[in-house]
Amino acid sequence: MFTGLVQTTGRIVHLERLGEERRVRIEAPFAADLRRGESVAVDGVCLTVTRRADAWFEAVVSPETLSRTTLALRAPRDRVNLERALRAGDRLGGHIVQGHVDGVGVVEAMRPEGTGARTRVRFPAALSDCIVMKGSIAVDGVSLTVADVRGRCFEVALIPETLEITRLREYAPGTAVNLEVDIMGRYVVEYLRGQAAGSRSGPAVTRDDLTRHGFAGKEGTR
């Protein structure tokens, strides 16, 4: 489990095909402290350390992960967001992030806002019920608060600290990003779907359902 508070960035130094899998070697500041079998979030994707040295660690990326995340698009020299797994007793400063990517979004706009920036991301239709105003979402592993939702796009505000520590400052229109919705929100949606399935036919849950039960604000409000 992770918090979405990315600790640093690393750099991919080697990629190797292993049949349908890929072995990735990542240069990381904390590599010397890792142990085999540990979990590390790489751009929000939970990977298991298979080997490490003082300056790098390796992990094997499964075909399933390659098909559902942006890791299939990565190349040597690319930077990635890194977060080590949460330890018992650590502060949960962001929100609960599992490292299980729900879908890939695309950056539509990135503009300055105050001392930070504001980013608009288009998300897959399948995530529509789980992305709500003021809810949490992990973008490439970074815990962010949804500032606005309009149709199939959401916006997030990026503070200077986030821009400095993560690679989000490199975003531009067309950048593909890993998205993981808030696990608590996902459970709420599944609960409401179950309730609705027993009382009516048609769509199992709508944004009106979420608003009526107090889990979402009205679309387009700020």
PDB file of C-alpha atoms in Angstrom:
ATOM      1  CA  MET A   1       0.000   0.000   0.000  1.00  0.00           C
ATOM      2  CA  PHE A   2       1.137   3.548  -0.767  1.00  0.00           C
ATOM      3  CA  THR A   3       0.080   7.096   0.102  1.00  0.00           C
ATOM      4  CA  GLY A   4       0.500   8.896  -3.203  1.00  0.00           C
ATOM      5  CA  LEU A   5       3.175  11.139  -1.691  1.00  0.00           C
ATOM      6  CA  VAL A   6       5.893  10.524  -4.254  1.00  0.00           C
ATOM      7  CA  GLN A   7       9.293  10.649  -2.553  1.00  0.00           C
ATOM      8  CA  THR A   8      11.536  11.149  -5.553  1.00  0.00           C
ATOM      9  CA  THR A   9      11.981  10.349  -9.213  1.00  0.00           C
ATOM     10  CA  GLY A  10      14.163   7.712 -10.805  1.00  0.00           C
ATOM     11  CA  ARG A  11      15.372   7.007 -14.294  1.00  0.00           C
ATOM     12  CA  ILE A  12      14.924   3.903 -16.431  1.00  0.00           C
ATOM     13  CA  VAL A  13      18.406   2.711 -17.376  1.00  0.00           C
ATOM     14  CA  HIS A  14      17.594  -0.615 -19.035  1.00  0.00           C
ATOM     15  CA  LEU A  15      14.618  -2.463 -20.519  1.00  0.00           C
ATOM     16  CA  GLU A  16      14.717  -6.110 -21.565  1.00  0.00           C
ATOM     17  CA  ARG A  17      12.032  -8.241 -23.193  1.00  0.00           C
ATOM     18  CA  LEU A  18      11.372 -11.590 -21.520  1.00  0.00           C
ATOM     19  CA  GLY A  19       8.812 -13.120 -23.848  1.00  0.00           C
ATOM     20  CA  GLU A  20       5.629 -11.168 -23.135  1.00  0.00           C
ATOM     21  CA  GLU A  21       7.112  -9.669 -19.976  1.00  0.00           C
ATOM     22  CA  ARG A  22       9.683  -6.926 -19.536  1.00  0.00           C
ATOM     23  CA  ARG A  23      12.474  -6.537 -17.050  1.00  0.00           C
ATOM     24  CA  VAL A  24      13.055  -2.923 -16.083  1.00  0.00           C
ATOM     25  CA  ARG A  25      16.087  -1.489 -14.294  1.00  0.00           C
ATOM     26  CA  ILE A  26      15.540   1.824 -12.559  1.00  0.00           C
ATOM     27  CA  GLU A  27      18.137   4.145 -11.094  1.00  0.00           C
ATOM     28  CA  ALA A  28      16.813   5.245  -7.692  1.00  0.00           C
ATOM     29  CA  PRO A  29      18.264   7.245  -4.765  1.00  0.00           C
ATOM     30  CA  PHE A  30      16.963   4.709  -2.225  1.00  0.00           C
ATOM     31  CA  ALA A  31      17.993   1.563  -4.131  1.00  0.00           C
ATOM     32  CA  ALA A  32      20.632   0.549  -1.560  1.00  0.00           C
ATOM     33  CA  ASP A  33      17.949   0.374   1.160  1.00  0.00           C
ATOM     34  CA  LEU A  34      15.643  -1.942  -0.778  1.00  0.00           C
ATOM     35  CA  ARG A  35      15.281  -5.660  -0.203  1.00  0.00           C
ATOM     36  CA  ARG A  36      14.235  -8.338  -2.656  1.00  0.00           C
ATOM     37  CA  GLY A  37      10.459  -8.767  -2.594  1.00  0.00           C
ATOM     38  CA  GLU A  38       9.715  -5.195  -1.535  1.00  0.00           C
ATOM     39  CA  SER A  39       7.068  -3.201  -3.350  1.00  0.00           C
ATOM     40  CA  VAL A  40       7.818   0.082  -5.091  1.00  0.00           C
ATOM     41  CA  ALA A  41       5.300   2.256  -6.919  1.00  0.00           C
ATOM     42  CA  VAL A  42       6.700   3.240 -10.327  1.00  0.00           C
ATOM     43  CA  ASP A  43       4.522   5.931 -11.916  1.00  0.00           C
ATOM     44  CA  GLY A  44       1.770   4.592  -9.674  1.00  0.00           C
ATOM     45  CA  VAL A  45       2.256   0.931 -10.652  1.00  0.00           C
ATOM     46  CA  CYS A  46       3.094  -1.483  -7.835  1.00  0.00           C
ATOM     47  CA  LEU A  47       6.176  -3.499  -8.827  1.00  0.00           C
ATOM     48  CA  THR A  48       8.151  -6.090  -6.860  1.00  0.00           C
ATOM     49  CA  VAL A  49      11.902  -5.708  -6.478  1.00  0.00           C
ATOM     50  CA  THR A  50      13.645  -8.774  -7.932  1.00  0.00           C
ATOM     51  CA  ARG A  51      17.219  -7.519  -7.746  1.00  0.00           C
ATOM     52  CA  ARG A  52      19.044  -4.415  -6.601  1.00  0.00           C
ATOM     53  CA  ALA A  53      22.438  -2.749  -6.343  1.00  0.00           C
ATOM     54  CA  ASP A  54      23.553   0.423  -4.596  1.00  0.00           C
ATOM     55  CA  ALA A  55      22.238   2.672  -7.350  1.00  0.00           C
ATOM     56  CA  TRP A  56      19.447   0.718  -9.049  1.00  0.00           C
ATOM     57  CA  PHE A  57      16.755  -1.937  -8.675  1.00  0.00           C
ATOM     58  CA  GLU A  58      15.060  -4.296 -11.110  1.00  0.00           C
ATOM     59  CA  ALA A  59      11.485  -5.516 -11.457  1.00  0.00           C
ATOM     60  CA  VAL A  60       9.587  -7.676 -13.937  1.00  0.00           C
ATOM     61  CA  VAL A  61       6.490  -6.153 -15.528  1.00  0.00           C
ATOM     62  CA  SER A  62       3.753  -8.654 -16.390  1.00  0.00           C
ATOM     63  CA  PRO A  63       1.788  -8.676 -19.677  1.00  0.00           C
ATOM     64  CA  GLU A  64      -1.346  -7.652 -17.740  1.00  0.00           C
ATOM     65  CA  THR A  65       0.402  -4.600 -16.309  1.00  0.00           C
ATOM     66  CA  LEU A  66       1.875  -3.676 -19.687  1.00  0.00           C
ATOM     67  CA  SER A  67      -1.580  -3.810 -21.275  1.00  0.00           C
ATOM     68  CA  ARG A  68      -3.236  -1.623 -18.632  1.00  0.00           C
ATOM     69  CA  THR A  69      -0.610   1.017 -17.834  1.00  0.00           C
ATOM     70  CA  THR A  70       1.802   3.427 -19.473  1.00  0.00           C
ATOM     71  CA  LEU A  71       4.818   1.274 -18.609  1.00  0.00           C
ATOM     72  CA  ALA A  72       4.573  -0.254 -22.083  1.00  0.00           C
ATOM     73  CA  LEU A  73       5.381   3.213 -23.469  1.00  0.00           C
ATOM     74  CA  ARG A  74       8.452   3.818 -21.329  1.00  0.00           C
ATOM     75  CA  ALA A  75      11.986   3.804 -22.743  1.00  0.00           C
ATOM     76  CA  PRO A  76      15.521   4.034 -21.351  1.00  0.00           C
ATOM     77  CA  ARG A  77      16.358   7.493 -19.936  1.00  0.00           C
ATOM     78  CA  ASP A  78      12.697   8.191 -19.112  1.00  0.00           C
ATOM     79  CA  ARG A  79      12.066   9.560 -15.639  1.00  0.00           C
ATOM     80  CA  VAL A  80       9.481   7.900 -13.382  1.00  0.00           C
ATOM     81  CA  ASN A  81       7.821   8.774 -10.078  1.00  0.00           C
ATOM     82  CA  LEU A  82       8.893   6.530  -7.195  1.00  0.00           C
ATOM     83  CA  GLU A  83       7.355   5.735  -3.813  1.00  0.00           C
ATOM     84  CA  ARG A  84       8.300   2.989  -1.373  1.00  0.00           C
ATOM     85  CA  ALA A  85       5.515   1.020   0.304  1.00  0.00           C
ATOM     86  CA  LEU A  86       3.896   2.408   3.440  1.00  0.00           C
ATOM     87  CA  ARG A  87       5.259   1.035   6.716  1.00  0.00           C
ATOM     88  CA  ALA A  88       3.165   0.404   9.840  1.00  0.00           C
ATOM     89  CA  GLY A  89       3.198   3.588  11.892  1.00  0.00           C
ATOM     90  CA  ASP A  90       3.863   5.919   8.951  1.00  0.00           C
ATOM     91  CA  ARG A  91       1.636   8.952   8.477  1.00  0.00           C
ATOM     92  CA  LEU A  92      -0.961   8.602   5.742  1.00  0.00           C
ATOM     93  CA  GLY A  93      -0.430  12.067   4.310  1.00  0.00           C
ATOM     94  CA  GLY A  94      -2.092  11.515   0.932  1.00  0.00           C
ATOM     95  CA  HIS A  95      -4.753   8.837   0.464  1.00  0.00           C
ATOM     96  CA  ILE A  96      -4.754   5.048   0.206  1.00  0.00           C
ATOM     97  CA  VAL A  97      -3.113   4.100  -3.097  1.00  0.00           C
ATOM     98  CA  GLN A  98      -2.840   0.418  -3.999  1.00  0.00           C
ATOM     99  CA  GLY A  99      -0.660   0.683  -7.059  1.00  0.00           C
ATOM    100  CA  HIS A 100      -3.365  -1.044  -9.120  1.00  0.00           C
ATOM    101  CA  VAL A 101      -3.950   1.247 -12.086  1.00  0.00           C
ATOM    102  CA  ASP A 102      -7.594   1.562 -13.155  1.00  0.00           C
ATOM    103  CA  GLY A 103      -6.995   3.132 -16.539  1.00  0.00           C
ATOM    104  CA  VAL A 104      -4.851   5.393 -18.677  1.00  0.00           C
ATOM    105  CA  GLY A 105      -5.768   9.040 -19.129  1.00  0.00           C
ATOM    106  CA  VAL A 106      -4.430  11.708 -21.476  1.00  0.00           C
ATOM    107  CA  VAL A 107      -3.348  15.218 -20.515  1.00  0.00           C
ATOM    108  CA  GLU A 108      -5.419  17.745 -22.467  1.00  0.00           C
ATOM    109  CA  ALA A 109      -4.026  20.967 -21.020  1.00  0.00           C
ATOM    110  CA  MET A 110      -1.341  22.211 -18.641  1.00  0.00           C
ATOM    111  CA  ARG A 111      -1.311  25.861 -17.667  1.00  0.00           C
ATOM    112  CA  PRO A 112       0.290  28.028 -14.963  1.00  0.00           C
ATOM    113  CA  GLU A 113      -1.900  28.915 -11.984  1.00  0.00           C
ATOM    114  CA  GLY A 114      -0.470  31.148  -9.281  1.00  0.00           C
ATOM    115  CA  THR A 115       2.867  29.662  -8.220  1.00  0.00           C
ATOM    116  CA  GLY A 116       1.811  26.212  -9.430  1.00  0.00           C
ATOM    117  CA  ALA A 117      -0.085  24.772 -12.363  1.00  0.00           C
ATOM    118  CA  ARG A 118      -3.458  23.344 -13.327  1.00  0.00           C
ATOM    119  CA  THR A 119      -3.827  20.211 -15.419  1.00  0.00           C
ATOM    120  CA  ARG A 120      -6.828  18.846 -17.307  1.00  0.00           C
ATOM    121  CA  VAL A 121      -6.934  15.095 -17.941  1.00  0.00           C
ATOM    122  CA  ARG A 122      -9.335  13.087 -20.101  1.00  0.00           C
ATOM    123  CA  PHE A 123     -10.208   9.765 -18.485  1.00  0.00           C
ATOM    124  CA  PRO A 124     -11.771   6.482 -19.719  1.00  0.00           C
ATOM    125  CA  ALA A 125     -15.560   6.316 -19.608  1.00  0.00           C
ATOM    126  CA  ALA A 126     -15.371   3.300 -17.283  1.00  0.00           C
ATOM    127  CA  LEU A 127     -14.065   5.549 -14.487  1.00  0.00           C
ATOM    128  CA  SER A 128     -16.840   8.146 -14.732  1.00  0.00           C
ATOM    129  CA  ASP A 129     -18.688   7.007 -11.605  1.00  0.00           C
ATOM    130  CA  CYS A 130     -15.537   7.050  -9.461  1.00  0.00           C
ATOM    131  CA  ILE A 131     -14.122  10.517 -10.235  1.00  0.00           C
ATOM    132  CA  VAL A 132     -15.939  13.201  -8.251  1.00  0.00           C
ATOM    133  CA  MET A 133     -15.404  16.793  -7.158  1.00  0.00           C
ATOM    134  CA  LYS A 134     -13.037  17.077  -4.166  1.00  0.00           C
ATOM    135  CA  GLY A 135     -12.355  13.351  -4.337  1.00  0.00           C
ATOM    136  CA  SER A 136      -8.856  11.886  -4.422  1.00  0.00           C
ATOM    137  CA  ILE A 137      -7.154  10.434  -7.476  1.00  0.00           C
ATOM    138  CA  ALA A 138      -3.644   9.152  -8.134  1.00  0.00           C
ATOM    139  CA  VAL A 139      -2.070  10.456 -11.343  1.00  0.00           C
ATOM    140  CA  ASP A 140       1.141   8.566 -12.125  1.00  0.00           C
ATOM    141  CA  GLY A 141       1.181   7.668  -8.444  1.00  0.00           C
ATOM    142  CA  VAL A 142       0.745  11.232  -7.157  1.00  0.00           C
ATOM    143  CA  SER A 143      -2.141  11.805  -4.730  1.00  0.00           C
ATOM    144  CA  LEU A 144      -4.186  14.757  -5.995  1.00  0.00           C
ATOM    145  CA  THR A 145      -7.557  16.336  -5.254  1.00  0.00           C
ATOM    146  CA  VAL A 146     -10.054  16.642  -8.087  1.00  0.00           C
ATOM    147  CA  ALA A 147     -10.726  20.365  -8.516  1.00  0.00           C
ATOM    148  CA  ASP A 148     -13.298  20.116 -11.297  1.00  0.00           C
ATOM    149  CA  VAL A 149     -15.116  17.491 -13.365  1.00  0.00           C
ATOM    150  CA  ARG A 150     -16.727  18.246 -16.714  1.00  0.00           C
ATOM    151  CA  GLY A 151     -17.875  15.384 -18.907  1.00  0.00           C
ATOM    152  CA  ARG A 152     -14.989  12.943 -19.205  1.00  0.00           C
ATOM    153  CA  CYS A 153     -12.321  15.413 -18.074  1.00  0.00           C
ATOM    154  CA  PHE A 154     -11.144  16.338 -14.604  1.00  0.00           C
ATOM    155  CA  GLU A 155      -8.796  19.069 -13.438  1.00  0.00           C
ATOM    156  CA  VAL A 156      -6.235  19.056 -10.634  1.00  0.00           C
ATOM    157  CA  ALA A 157      -4.144  21.848  -9.138  1.00  0.00           C
ATOM    158  CA  LEU A 158      -0.416  21.209  -8.773  1.00  0.00           C
ATOM    159  CA  ILE A 159       1.458  23.041  -6.025  1.00  0.00           C
ATOM    160  CA  PRO A 160       5.141  24.007  -6.458  1.00  0.00           C
ATOM    161  CA  GLU A 161       6.264  21.184  -4.137  1.00  0.00           C
ATOM    162  CA  THR A 162       4.573  18.589  -6.344  1.00  0.00           C
ATOM    163  CA  LEU A 163       6.059  20.097  -9.482  1.00  0.00           C
ATOM    164  CA  GLU A 164       9.536  20.088  -7.940  1.00  0.00           C
ATOM    165  CA  ILE A 165       9.573  16.537  -6.549  1.00  0.00           C
ATOM    166  CA  THR A 166       7.644  14.648  -9.244  1.00  0.00           C
ATOM    167  CA  ARG A 167       7.839  14.490 -13.015  1.00  0.00           C
ATOM    168  CA  LEU A 168       4.416  16.079 -13.440  1.00  0.00           C
ATOM    169  CA  ARG A 169       6.137  19.314 -14.485  1.00  0.00           C
ATOM    170  CA  GLU A 170       7.097  17.516 -17.720  1.00  0.00           C
ATOM    171  CA  TYR A 171       3.469  17.021 -18.732  1.00  0.00           C
ATOM    172  CA  ALA A 172       2.226  18.413 -22.028  1.00  0.00           C
ATOM    173  CA  PRO A 173      -0.950  17.888 -24.075  1.00  0.00           C
ATOM    174  CA  GLY A 174      -1.016  14.282 -25.260  1.00  0.00           C
ATOM    175  CA  THR A 175       0.961  12.832 -22.333  1.00  0.00           C
ATOM    176  CA  ALA A 176      -0.481   9.453 -21.264  1.00  0.00           C
ATOM    177  CA  VAL A 177      -0.843   9.035 -17.493  1.00  0.00           C
ATOM    178  CA  ASN A 178      -1.739   6.200 -15.136  1.00  0.00           C
ATOM    179  CA  LEU A 179      -4.940   6.756 -13.151  1.00  0.00           C
ATOM    180  CA  GLU A 180      -6.047   5.057  -9.954  1.00  0.00           C
ATOM    181  CA  VAL A 181      -9.326   6.144  -8.414  1.00  0.00           C
ATOM    182  CA  ASP A 182      -9.863   6.329  -4.664  1.00  0.00           C
ATOM    183  CA  ILE A 183     -10.476   2.818  -3.310  1.00  0.00           C
ATOM    184  CA  MET A 184     -13.082   4.163  -0.864  1.00  0.00           C
ATOM    185  CA  GLY A 185     -14.978   5.780  -3.720  1.00  0.00           C
ATOM    186  CA  ARG A 186     -14.813   2.552  -5.695  1.00  0.00           C
ATOM    187  CA  TYR A 187     -16.388   0.640  -2.801  1.00  0.00           C
ATOM    188  CA  VAL A 188     -19.127   3.266  -2.507  1.00  0.00           C
ATOM    189  CA  VAL A 189     -19.928   2.914  -6.206  1.00  0.00           C
ATOM    190  CA  GLU A 190     -20.053  -0.883  -5.967  1.00  0.00           C
ATOM    191  CA  TYR A 191     -22.325  -0.626  -2.909  1.00  0.00           C
ATOM    192  CA  LEU A 192     -24.715   1.724  -4.694  1.00  0.00           C
ATOM    193  CA  ARG A 193     -24.701  -0.509  -7.756  1.00  0.00           C
ATOM    194  CA  GLY A 194     -25.731  -3.408  -5.578  1.00  0.00           C
ATOM    195  CA  GLN A 195     -28.510  -1.355  -3.984  1.00  0.00           C
ATOM    196  CA  ALA A 196     -29.744  -0.090  -7.330  1.00  0.00           C
ATOM    197  CA  ALA A 197     -29.657  -3.507  -8.979  1.00  0.00           C
ATOM    198  CA  GLY A 198     -32.280  -4.749  -6.562  1.00  0.00           C
ATOM    199  CA  SER A 199     -34.657  -1.853  -7.108  1.00  0.00           C
ATOM    200  CA  ARG A 200     -34.608  -0.942 -10.787  1.00  0.00           C
ATOM    201  CA  SER A 201     -33.389  -1.894 -14.216  1.00  0.00           C
ATOM    202  CA  GLY A 202     -31.129   0.230 -16.402  1.00  0.00           C
ATOM    203  CA  PRO A 203     -27.818   1.847 -15.362  1.00  0.00           C
ATOM    204  CA  ALA A 204     -26.794   0.578 -11.929  1.00  0.00           C
ATOM    205  CA  VAL A 205     -25.440   3.886 -10.612  1.00  0.00           C
ATOM    206  CA  THR A 206     -25.393   7.460 -11.855  1.00  0.00           C
ATOM    207  CA  ARG A 207     -23.774  10.710 -10.763  1.00  0.00           C
ATOM    208  CA  ASP A 208     -27.196  11.736  -9.401  1.00  0.00           C
ATOM    209  CA  ASP A 209     -27.076   8.683  -7.125  1.00  0.00           C
ATOM    210  CA  LEU A 210     -23.679   9.762  -5.789  1.00  0.00           C
ATOM    211  CA  THR A 211     -24.865  13.348  -5.265  1.00  0.00           C
ATOM    212  CA  ARG A 212     -28.097  12.273  -3.571  1.00  0.00           C
ATOM    213  CA  HIS A 213     -26.192  10.080  -1.113  1.00  0.00           C
ATOM    214  CA  GLY A 214     -23.683  12.828  -0.347  1.00  0.00           C
ATOM    215  CA  PHE A 215     -20.666  11.242  -2.070  1.00  0.00           C
ATOM    216  CA  ALA A 216     -20.276  13.806  -4.886  1.00  0.00           C
ATOM    217  CA  GLY A 217     -20.899  17.450  -5.675  1.00  0.00           C
ATOM    218  CA  LYS A 218     -22.830  18.644  -8.678  1.00  0.00           C
ATOM    219  CA  GLU A 219     -20.920  18.356 -11.947  1.00  0.00           C
ATOM    220  CA  GLY A 220     -19.273  21.593 -13.045  1.00  0.00           C
ATOM    221  CA  THR A 221     -19.395  23.253  -9.601  1.00  0.00           C
ATOM    222  CA  ARG A 222     -16.244  24.563  -7.939  1.00  0.00           C
TER     223      ARG A 222
END
